[in-house]
PDB file of C-alpha atoms and ligand atoms in Angstrom:
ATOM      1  CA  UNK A   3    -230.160 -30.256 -55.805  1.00 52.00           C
ATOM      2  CA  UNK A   4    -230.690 -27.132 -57.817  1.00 64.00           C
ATOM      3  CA  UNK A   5    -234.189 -26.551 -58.448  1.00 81.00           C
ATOM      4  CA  UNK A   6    -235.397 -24.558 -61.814  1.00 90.00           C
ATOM      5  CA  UNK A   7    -238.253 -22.421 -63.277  1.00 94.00           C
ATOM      6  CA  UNK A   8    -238.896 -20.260 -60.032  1.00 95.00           C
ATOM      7  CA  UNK A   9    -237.539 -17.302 -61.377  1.00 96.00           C
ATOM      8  CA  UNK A  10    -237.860 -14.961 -64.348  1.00 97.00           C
ATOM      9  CA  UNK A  11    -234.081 -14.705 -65.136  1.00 96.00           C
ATOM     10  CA  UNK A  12    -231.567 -17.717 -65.010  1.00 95.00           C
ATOM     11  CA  UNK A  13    -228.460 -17.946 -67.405  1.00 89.00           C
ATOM     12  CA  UNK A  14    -227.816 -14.137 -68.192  1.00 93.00           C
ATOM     13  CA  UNK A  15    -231.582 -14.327 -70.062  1.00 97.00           C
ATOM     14  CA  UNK A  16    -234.664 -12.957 -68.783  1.00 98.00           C
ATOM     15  CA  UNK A  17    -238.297 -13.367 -69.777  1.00 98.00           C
ATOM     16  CA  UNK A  18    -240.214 -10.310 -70.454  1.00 98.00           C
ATOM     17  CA  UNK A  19    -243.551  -8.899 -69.734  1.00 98.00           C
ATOM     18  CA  UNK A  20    -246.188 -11.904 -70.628  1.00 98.00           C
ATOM     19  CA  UNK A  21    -249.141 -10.118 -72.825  1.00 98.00           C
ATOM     20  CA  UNK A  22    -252.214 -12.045 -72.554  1.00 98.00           C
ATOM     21  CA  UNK A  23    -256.315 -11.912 -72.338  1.00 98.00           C
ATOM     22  CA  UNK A  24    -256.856  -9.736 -69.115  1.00 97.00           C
ATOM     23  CA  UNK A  25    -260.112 -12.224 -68.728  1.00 96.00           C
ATOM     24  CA  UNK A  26    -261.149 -15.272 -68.649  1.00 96.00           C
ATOM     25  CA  UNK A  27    -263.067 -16.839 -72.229  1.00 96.00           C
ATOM     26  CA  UNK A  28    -261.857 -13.523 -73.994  1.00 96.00           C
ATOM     27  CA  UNK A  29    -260.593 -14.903 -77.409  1.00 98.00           C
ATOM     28  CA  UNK A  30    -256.696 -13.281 -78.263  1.00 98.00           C
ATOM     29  CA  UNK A  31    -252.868 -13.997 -78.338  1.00 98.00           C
ATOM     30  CA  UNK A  32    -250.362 -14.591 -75.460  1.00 98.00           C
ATOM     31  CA  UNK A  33    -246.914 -13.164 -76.205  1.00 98.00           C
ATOM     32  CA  UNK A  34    -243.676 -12.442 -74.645  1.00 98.00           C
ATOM     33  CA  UNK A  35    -240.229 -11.930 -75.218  1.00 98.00           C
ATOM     34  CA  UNK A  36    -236.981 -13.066 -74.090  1.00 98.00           C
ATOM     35  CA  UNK A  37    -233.650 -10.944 -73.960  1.00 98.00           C
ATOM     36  CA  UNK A  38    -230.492 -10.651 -72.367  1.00 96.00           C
ATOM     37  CA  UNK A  39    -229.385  -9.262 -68.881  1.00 91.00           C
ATOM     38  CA  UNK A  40    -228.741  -6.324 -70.693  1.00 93.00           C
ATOM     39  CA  UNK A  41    -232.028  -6.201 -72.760  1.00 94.00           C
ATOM     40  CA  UNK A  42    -231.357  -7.308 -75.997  1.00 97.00           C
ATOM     41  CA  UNK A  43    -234.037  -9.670 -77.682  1.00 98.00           C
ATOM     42  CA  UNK A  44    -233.249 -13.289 -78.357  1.00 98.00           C
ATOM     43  CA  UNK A  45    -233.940 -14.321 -81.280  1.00 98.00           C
ATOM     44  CA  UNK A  46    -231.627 -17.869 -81.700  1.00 98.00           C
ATOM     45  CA  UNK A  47    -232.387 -20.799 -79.927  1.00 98.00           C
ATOM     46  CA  UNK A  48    -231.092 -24.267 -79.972  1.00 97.00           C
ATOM     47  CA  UNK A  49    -233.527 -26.934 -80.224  1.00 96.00           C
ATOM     48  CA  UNK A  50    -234.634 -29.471 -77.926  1.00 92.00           C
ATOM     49  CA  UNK A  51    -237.121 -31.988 -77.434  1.00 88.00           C
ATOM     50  CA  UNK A  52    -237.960 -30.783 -81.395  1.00 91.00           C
ATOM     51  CA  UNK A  53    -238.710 -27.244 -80.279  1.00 95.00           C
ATOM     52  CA  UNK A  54    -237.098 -24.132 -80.056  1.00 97.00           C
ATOM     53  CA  UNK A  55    -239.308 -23.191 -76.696  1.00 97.00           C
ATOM     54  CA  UNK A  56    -241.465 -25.139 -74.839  1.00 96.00           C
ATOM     55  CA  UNK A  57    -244.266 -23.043 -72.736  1.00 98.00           C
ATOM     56  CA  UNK A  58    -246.051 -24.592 -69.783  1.00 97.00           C
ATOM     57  CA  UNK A  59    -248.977 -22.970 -68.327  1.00 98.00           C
ATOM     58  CA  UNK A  60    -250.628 -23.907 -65.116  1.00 98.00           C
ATOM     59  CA  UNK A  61    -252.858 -21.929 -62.476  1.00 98.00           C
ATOM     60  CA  UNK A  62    -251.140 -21.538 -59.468  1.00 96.00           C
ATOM     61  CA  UNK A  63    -253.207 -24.675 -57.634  1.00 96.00           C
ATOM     62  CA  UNK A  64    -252.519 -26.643 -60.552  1.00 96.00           C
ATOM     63  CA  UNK A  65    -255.474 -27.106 -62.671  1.00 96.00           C
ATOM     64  CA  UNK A  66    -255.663 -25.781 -66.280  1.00 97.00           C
ATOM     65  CA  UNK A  67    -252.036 -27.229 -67.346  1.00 97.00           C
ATOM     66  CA  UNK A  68    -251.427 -26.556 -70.920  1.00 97.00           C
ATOM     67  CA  UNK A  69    -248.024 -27.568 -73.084  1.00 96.00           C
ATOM     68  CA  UNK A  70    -247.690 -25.361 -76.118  1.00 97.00           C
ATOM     69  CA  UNK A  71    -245.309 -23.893 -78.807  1.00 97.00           C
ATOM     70  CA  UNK A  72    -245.315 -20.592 -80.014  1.00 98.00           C
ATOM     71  CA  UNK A  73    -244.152 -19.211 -82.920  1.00 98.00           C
ATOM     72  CA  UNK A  74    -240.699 -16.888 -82.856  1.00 98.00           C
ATOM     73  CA  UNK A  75    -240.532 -13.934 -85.198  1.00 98.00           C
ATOM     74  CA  UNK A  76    -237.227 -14.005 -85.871  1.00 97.00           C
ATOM     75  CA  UNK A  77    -236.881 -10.574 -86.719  1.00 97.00           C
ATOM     76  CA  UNK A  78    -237.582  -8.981 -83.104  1.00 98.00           C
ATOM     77  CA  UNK A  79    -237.227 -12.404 -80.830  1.00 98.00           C
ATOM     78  CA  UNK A  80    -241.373 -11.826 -80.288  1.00 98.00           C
ATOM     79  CA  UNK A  81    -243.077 -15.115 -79.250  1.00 98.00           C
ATOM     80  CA  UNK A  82    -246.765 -15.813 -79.744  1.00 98.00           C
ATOM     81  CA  UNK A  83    -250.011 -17.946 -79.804  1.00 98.00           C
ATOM     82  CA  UNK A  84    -253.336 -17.963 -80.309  1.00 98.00           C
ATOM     83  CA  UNK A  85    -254.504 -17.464 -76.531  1.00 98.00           C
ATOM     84  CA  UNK A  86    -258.384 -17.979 -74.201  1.00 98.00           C
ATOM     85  CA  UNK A  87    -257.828 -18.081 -70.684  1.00 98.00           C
ATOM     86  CA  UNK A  88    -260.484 -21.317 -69.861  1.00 96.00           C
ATOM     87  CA  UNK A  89    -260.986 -19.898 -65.794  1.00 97.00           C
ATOM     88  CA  UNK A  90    -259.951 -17.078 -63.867  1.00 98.00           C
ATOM     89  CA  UNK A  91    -256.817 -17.056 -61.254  1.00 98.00           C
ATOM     90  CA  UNK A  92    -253.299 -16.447 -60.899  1.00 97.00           C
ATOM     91  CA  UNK A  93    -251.172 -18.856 -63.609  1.00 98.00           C
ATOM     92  CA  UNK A  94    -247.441 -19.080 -64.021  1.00 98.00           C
ATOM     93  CA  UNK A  95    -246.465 -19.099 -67.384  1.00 98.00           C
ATOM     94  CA  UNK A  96    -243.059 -21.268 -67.661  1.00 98.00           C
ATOM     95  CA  UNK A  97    -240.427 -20.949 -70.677  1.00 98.00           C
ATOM     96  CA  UNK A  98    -238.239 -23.624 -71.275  1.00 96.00           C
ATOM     97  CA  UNK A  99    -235.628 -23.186 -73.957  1.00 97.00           C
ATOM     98  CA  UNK A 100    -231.636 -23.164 -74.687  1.00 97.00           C
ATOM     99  CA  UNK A 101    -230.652 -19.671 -75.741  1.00 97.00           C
ATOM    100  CA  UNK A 102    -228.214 -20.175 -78.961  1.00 96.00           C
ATOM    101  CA  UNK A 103    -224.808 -21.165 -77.748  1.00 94.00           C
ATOM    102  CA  UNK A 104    -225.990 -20.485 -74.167  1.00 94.00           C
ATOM    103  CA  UNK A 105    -227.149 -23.204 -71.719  1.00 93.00           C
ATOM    104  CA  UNK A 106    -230.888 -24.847 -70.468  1.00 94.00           C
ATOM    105  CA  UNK A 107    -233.342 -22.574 -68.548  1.00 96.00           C
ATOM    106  CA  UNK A 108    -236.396 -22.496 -67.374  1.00 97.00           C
ATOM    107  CA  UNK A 109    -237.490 -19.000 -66.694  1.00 98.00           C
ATOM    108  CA  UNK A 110    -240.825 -18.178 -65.050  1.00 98.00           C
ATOM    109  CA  UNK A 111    -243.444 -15.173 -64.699  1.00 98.00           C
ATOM    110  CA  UNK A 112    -246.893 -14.610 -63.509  1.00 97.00           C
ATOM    111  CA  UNK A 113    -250.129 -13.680 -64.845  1.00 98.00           C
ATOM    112  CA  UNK A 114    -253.442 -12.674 -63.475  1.00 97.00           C
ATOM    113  CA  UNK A 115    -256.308 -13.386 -65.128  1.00 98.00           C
ATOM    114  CA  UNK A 116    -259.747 -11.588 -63.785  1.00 96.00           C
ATOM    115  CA  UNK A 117    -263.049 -13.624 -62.938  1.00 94.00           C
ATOM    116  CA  UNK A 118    -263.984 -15.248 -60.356  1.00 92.00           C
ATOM    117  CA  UNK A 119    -261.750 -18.076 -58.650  1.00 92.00           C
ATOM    118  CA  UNK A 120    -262.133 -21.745 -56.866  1.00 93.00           C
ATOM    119  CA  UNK A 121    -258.796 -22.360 -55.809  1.00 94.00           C
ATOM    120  CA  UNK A 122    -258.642 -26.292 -55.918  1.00 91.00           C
ATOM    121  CA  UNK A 123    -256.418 -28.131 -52.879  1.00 92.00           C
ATOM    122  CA  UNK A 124    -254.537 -30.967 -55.154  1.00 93.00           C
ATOM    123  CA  UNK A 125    -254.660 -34.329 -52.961  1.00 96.00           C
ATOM    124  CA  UNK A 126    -252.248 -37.043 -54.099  1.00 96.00           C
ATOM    125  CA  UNK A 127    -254.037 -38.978 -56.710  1.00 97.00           C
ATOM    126  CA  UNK A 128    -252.133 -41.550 -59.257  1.00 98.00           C
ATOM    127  CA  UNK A 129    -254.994 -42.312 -62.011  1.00 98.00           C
ATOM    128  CA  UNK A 130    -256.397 -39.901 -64.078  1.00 97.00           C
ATOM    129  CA  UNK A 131    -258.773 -40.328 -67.543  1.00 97.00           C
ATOM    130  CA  UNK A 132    -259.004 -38.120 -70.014  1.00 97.00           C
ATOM    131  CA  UNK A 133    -261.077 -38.836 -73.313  1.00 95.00           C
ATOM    132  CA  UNK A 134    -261.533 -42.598 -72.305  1.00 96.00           C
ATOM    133  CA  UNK A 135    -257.791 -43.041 -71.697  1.00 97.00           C
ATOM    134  CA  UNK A 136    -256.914 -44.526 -68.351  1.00 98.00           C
ATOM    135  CA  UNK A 137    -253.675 -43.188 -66.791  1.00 98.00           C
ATOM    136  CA  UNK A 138    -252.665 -44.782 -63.861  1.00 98.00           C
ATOM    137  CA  UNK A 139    -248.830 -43.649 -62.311  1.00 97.00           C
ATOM    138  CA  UNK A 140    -247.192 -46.334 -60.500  1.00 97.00           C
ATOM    139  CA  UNK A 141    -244.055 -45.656 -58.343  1.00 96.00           C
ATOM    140  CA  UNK A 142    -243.194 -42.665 -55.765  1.00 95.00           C
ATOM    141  CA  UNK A 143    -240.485 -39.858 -55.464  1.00 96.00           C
ATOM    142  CA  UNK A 144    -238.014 -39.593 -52.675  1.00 96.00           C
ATOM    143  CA  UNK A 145    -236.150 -35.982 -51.626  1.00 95.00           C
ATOM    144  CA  UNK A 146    -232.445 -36.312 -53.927  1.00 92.00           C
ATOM    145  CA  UNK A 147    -232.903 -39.923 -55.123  1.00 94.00           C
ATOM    146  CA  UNK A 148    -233.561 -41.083 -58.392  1.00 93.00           C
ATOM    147  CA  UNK A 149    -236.414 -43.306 -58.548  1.00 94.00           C
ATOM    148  CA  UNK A 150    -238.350 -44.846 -61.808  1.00 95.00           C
ATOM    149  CA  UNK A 151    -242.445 -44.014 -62.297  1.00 96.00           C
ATOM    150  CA  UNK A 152    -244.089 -46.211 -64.900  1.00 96.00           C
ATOM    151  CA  UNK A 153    -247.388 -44.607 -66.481  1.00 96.00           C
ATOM    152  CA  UNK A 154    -249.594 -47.130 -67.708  1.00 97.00           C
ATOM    153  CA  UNK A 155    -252.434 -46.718 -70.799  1.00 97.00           C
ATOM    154  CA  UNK A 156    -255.600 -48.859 -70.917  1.00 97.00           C
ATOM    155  CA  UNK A 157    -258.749 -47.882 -72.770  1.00 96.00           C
ATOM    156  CA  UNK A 158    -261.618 -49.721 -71.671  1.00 94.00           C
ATOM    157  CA  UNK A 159    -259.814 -52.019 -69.351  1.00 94.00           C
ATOM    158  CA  UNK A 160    -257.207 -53.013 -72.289  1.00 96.00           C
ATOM    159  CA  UNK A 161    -253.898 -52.062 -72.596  1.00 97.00           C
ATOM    160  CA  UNK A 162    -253.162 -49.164 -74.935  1.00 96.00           C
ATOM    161  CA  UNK A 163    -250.104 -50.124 -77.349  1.00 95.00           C
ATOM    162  CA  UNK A 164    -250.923 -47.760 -80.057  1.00 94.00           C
ATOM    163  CA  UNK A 165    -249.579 -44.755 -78.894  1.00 94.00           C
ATOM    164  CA  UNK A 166    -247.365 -42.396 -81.167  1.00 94.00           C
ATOM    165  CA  UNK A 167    -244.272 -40.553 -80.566  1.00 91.00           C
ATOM    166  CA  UNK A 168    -244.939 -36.758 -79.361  1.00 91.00           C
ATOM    167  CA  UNK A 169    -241.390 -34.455 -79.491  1.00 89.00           C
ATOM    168  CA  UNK A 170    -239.733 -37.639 -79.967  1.00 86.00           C
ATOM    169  CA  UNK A 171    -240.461 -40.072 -76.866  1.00 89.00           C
ATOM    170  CA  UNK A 172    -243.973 -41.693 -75.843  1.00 91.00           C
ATOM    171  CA  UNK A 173    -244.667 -39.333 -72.957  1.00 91.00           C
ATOM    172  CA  UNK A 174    -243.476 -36.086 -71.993  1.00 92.00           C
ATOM    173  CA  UNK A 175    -243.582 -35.820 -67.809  1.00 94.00           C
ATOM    174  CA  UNK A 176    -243.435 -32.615 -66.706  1.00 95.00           C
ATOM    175  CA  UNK A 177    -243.253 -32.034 -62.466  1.00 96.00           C
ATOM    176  CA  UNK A 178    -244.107 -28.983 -60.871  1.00 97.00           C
ATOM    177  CA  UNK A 179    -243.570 -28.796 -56.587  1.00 97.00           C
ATOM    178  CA  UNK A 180    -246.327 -27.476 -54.965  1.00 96.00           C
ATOM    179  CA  UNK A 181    -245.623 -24.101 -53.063  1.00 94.00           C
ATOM    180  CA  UNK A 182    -243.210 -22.784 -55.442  1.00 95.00           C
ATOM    181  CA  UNK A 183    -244.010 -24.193 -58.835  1.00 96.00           C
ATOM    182  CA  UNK A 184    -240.753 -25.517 -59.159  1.00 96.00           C
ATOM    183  CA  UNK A 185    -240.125 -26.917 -62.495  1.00 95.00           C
ATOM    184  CA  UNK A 186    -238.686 -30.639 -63.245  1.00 90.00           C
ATOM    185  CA  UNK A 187    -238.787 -32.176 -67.061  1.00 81.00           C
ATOM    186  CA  UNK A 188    -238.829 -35.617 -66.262  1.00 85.00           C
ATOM    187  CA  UNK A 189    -237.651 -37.791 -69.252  1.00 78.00           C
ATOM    188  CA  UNK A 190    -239.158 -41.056 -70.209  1.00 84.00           C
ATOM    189  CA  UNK A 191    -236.503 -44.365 -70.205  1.00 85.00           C
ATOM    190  CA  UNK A 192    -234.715 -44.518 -74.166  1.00 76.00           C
ATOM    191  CA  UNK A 193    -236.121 -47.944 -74.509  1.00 72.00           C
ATOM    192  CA  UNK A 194    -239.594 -46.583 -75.000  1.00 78.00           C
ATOM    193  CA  UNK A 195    -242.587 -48.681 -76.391  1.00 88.00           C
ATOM    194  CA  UNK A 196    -246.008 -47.275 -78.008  1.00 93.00           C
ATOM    195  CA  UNK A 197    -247.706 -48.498 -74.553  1.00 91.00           C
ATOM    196  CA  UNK A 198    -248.892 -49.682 -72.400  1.00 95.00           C
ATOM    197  CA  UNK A 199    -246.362 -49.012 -69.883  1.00 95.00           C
ATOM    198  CA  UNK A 200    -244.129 -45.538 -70.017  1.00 95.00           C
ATOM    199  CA  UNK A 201    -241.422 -45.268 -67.719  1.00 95.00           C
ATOM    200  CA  UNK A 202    -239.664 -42.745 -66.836  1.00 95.00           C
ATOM    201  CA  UNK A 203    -236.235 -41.674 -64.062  1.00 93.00           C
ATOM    202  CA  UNK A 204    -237.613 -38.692 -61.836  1.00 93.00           C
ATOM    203  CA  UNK A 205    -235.772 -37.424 -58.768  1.00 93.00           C
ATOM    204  CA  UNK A 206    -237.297 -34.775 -56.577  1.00 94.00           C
ATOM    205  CA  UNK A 207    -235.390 -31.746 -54.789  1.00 93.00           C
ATOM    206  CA  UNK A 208    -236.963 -32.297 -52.250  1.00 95.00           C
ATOM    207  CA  UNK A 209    -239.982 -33.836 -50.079  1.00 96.00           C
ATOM    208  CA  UNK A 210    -243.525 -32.068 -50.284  1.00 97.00           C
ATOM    209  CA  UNK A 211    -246.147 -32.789 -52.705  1.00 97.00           C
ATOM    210  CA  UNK A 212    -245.536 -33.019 -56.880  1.00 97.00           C
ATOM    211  CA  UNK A 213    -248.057 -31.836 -59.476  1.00 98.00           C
ATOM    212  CA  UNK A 214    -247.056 -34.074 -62.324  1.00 98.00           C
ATOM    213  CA  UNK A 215    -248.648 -33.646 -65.873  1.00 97.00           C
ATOM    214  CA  UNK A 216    -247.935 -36.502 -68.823  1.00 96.00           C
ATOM    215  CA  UNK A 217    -248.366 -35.335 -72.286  1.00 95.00           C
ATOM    216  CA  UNK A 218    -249.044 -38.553 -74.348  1.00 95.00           C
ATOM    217  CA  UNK A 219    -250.293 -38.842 -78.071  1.00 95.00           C
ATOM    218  CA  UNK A 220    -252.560 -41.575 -79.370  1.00 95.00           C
ATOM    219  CA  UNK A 221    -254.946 -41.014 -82.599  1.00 94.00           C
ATOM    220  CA  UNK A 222    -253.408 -37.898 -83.441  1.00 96.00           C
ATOM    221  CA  UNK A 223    -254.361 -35.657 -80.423  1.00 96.00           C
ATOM    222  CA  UNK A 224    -252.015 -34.308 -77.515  1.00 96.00           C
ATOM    223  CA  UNK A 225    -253.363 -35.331 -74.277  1.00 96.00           C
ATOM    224  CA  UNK A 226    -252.933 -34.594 -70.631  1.00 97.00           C
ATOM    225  CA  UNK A 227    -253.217 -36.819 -67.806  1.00 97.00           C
ATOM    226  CA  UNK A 228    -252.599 -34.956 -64.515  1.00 97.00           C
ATOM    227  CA  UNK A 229    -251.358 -36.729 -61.028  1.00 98.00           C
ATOM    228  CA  UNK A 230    -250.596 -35.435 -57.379  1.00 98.00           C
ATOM    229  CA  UNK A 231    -247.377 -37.371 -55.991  1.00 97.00           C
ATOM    230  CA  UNK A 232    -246.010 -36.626 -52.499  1.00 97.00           C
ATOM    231  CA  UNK A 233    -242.099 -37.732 -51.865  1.00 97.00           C
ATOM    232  CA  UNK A 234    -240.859 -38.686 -48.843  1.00 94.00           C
ATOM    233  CA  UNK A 235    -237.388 -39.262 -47.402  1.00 93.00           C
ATOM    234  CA  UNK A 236    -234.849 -41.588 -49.692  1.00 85.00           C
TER     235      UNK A 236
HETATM  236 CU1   CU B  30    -242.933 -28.626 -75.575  1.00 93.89          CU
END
């Protein structure tokens, strides 16, 4: 199974130098550009998932996962946001987007960001809470077999059902395989319900341990709820 997001270049596109703070809690923008093999700017994309580009930031042990959206000028293919680097380390900064007429990619860079730095060691952990909400992943992966995760919501012991569409599904899963940072969207199951339970098809290249991130909205605000998955043999 191919795997995706390793590399800065896929698809005859290529991302660019990634500008950002040089520091951590330095207040500025992150930018970047991406052009052609030959070094033209992009500046058409197709749409997917209601974006043009979807940007996923992580430090390299994990922690500090964000899921944003820049903005394109469409004039010079420039992409940009409003940018503070919350701890120091060594991030990868993904970029996933469909080039116009071209095809899906996933291209990749690093970024250093100076300070000093407590690498974490992720241990496989399947509940997370953030802001109250209780996330807990049930299911595993298995190396190059598709198998089905179900998230499940509760707020103070009850079951969420409230939860609101984000980029048009109830949860965004995003997989990232520990080592390499390779990148797997996972998609949640078309017959979606505002909670308790989103579920979701995932397949893993291969085994080894999974950072997995679920993007969720309920009461208006984005949230993250961040799980360590190992798969093992089909
Ligand atoms: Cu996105």
């Amino acid at each position: 199974m191919n795997v995706n997001g390793t590399a800065l270049s896929a698809g005859e596109v290529q991302l660019g130098v990634v500008h950002a703070p040089a520091r951590a809690g330095q207040d500025g923008e992150l930018s970047f550009t991406v052009a052609t093999a030959g070094g033209q700017p992009v500046t058409k994309y197709e749409e997917a998932h209601g974006k043009q580009l979807h940007l996923i930031v992580v430090r390299t042990d994990g922690a500090h996962f964000r899921h944003r959206h820049p903005v394109l000028d469409p004039e010079t293919g420039v992409w940009t946001i409003p940018w503070t680097w919350d701890a120091a380390g060594t991030y990868r900064v993904f970029t996933d987007l469909t080039p116009a007429g071209g095809e899906s990619v996933t291209l990749s860079r690093t970024v250093e960001v100076a300070g000093d730095y407590q690498p974490q060691a992720p241990e496989p952990v399947a509940k997370s809470v953030v802001d109250g909400y209780e996330v807990t992943l049930e299911g595993t992966l298995a190396a190059g077999a598709g198998t089905m995760l179900t998230a499940r919501v509760t707020r103070d012991g009850q079951p969420v059902t409230d939860l609101e569409p984000y980029l048009g599904s109830f949860g965004h899963l995003v997989a990232l395989r520990q080592g390499d940072l390779a990148y797997l969207h996972i998609h949640a199951l078309a017959d979606g319900k505002p909670g308790p339970e989103i579920r979701f098809h995932a397949e893993a290249p291969t085994t080894g341990r999974y950072l997995l991130y679920l993007d969720f909205q309920a009461e208006g605000v984005v949230r993250t709820a961040a799980f360590v998955l190992d798969a093992g043999l089909a």
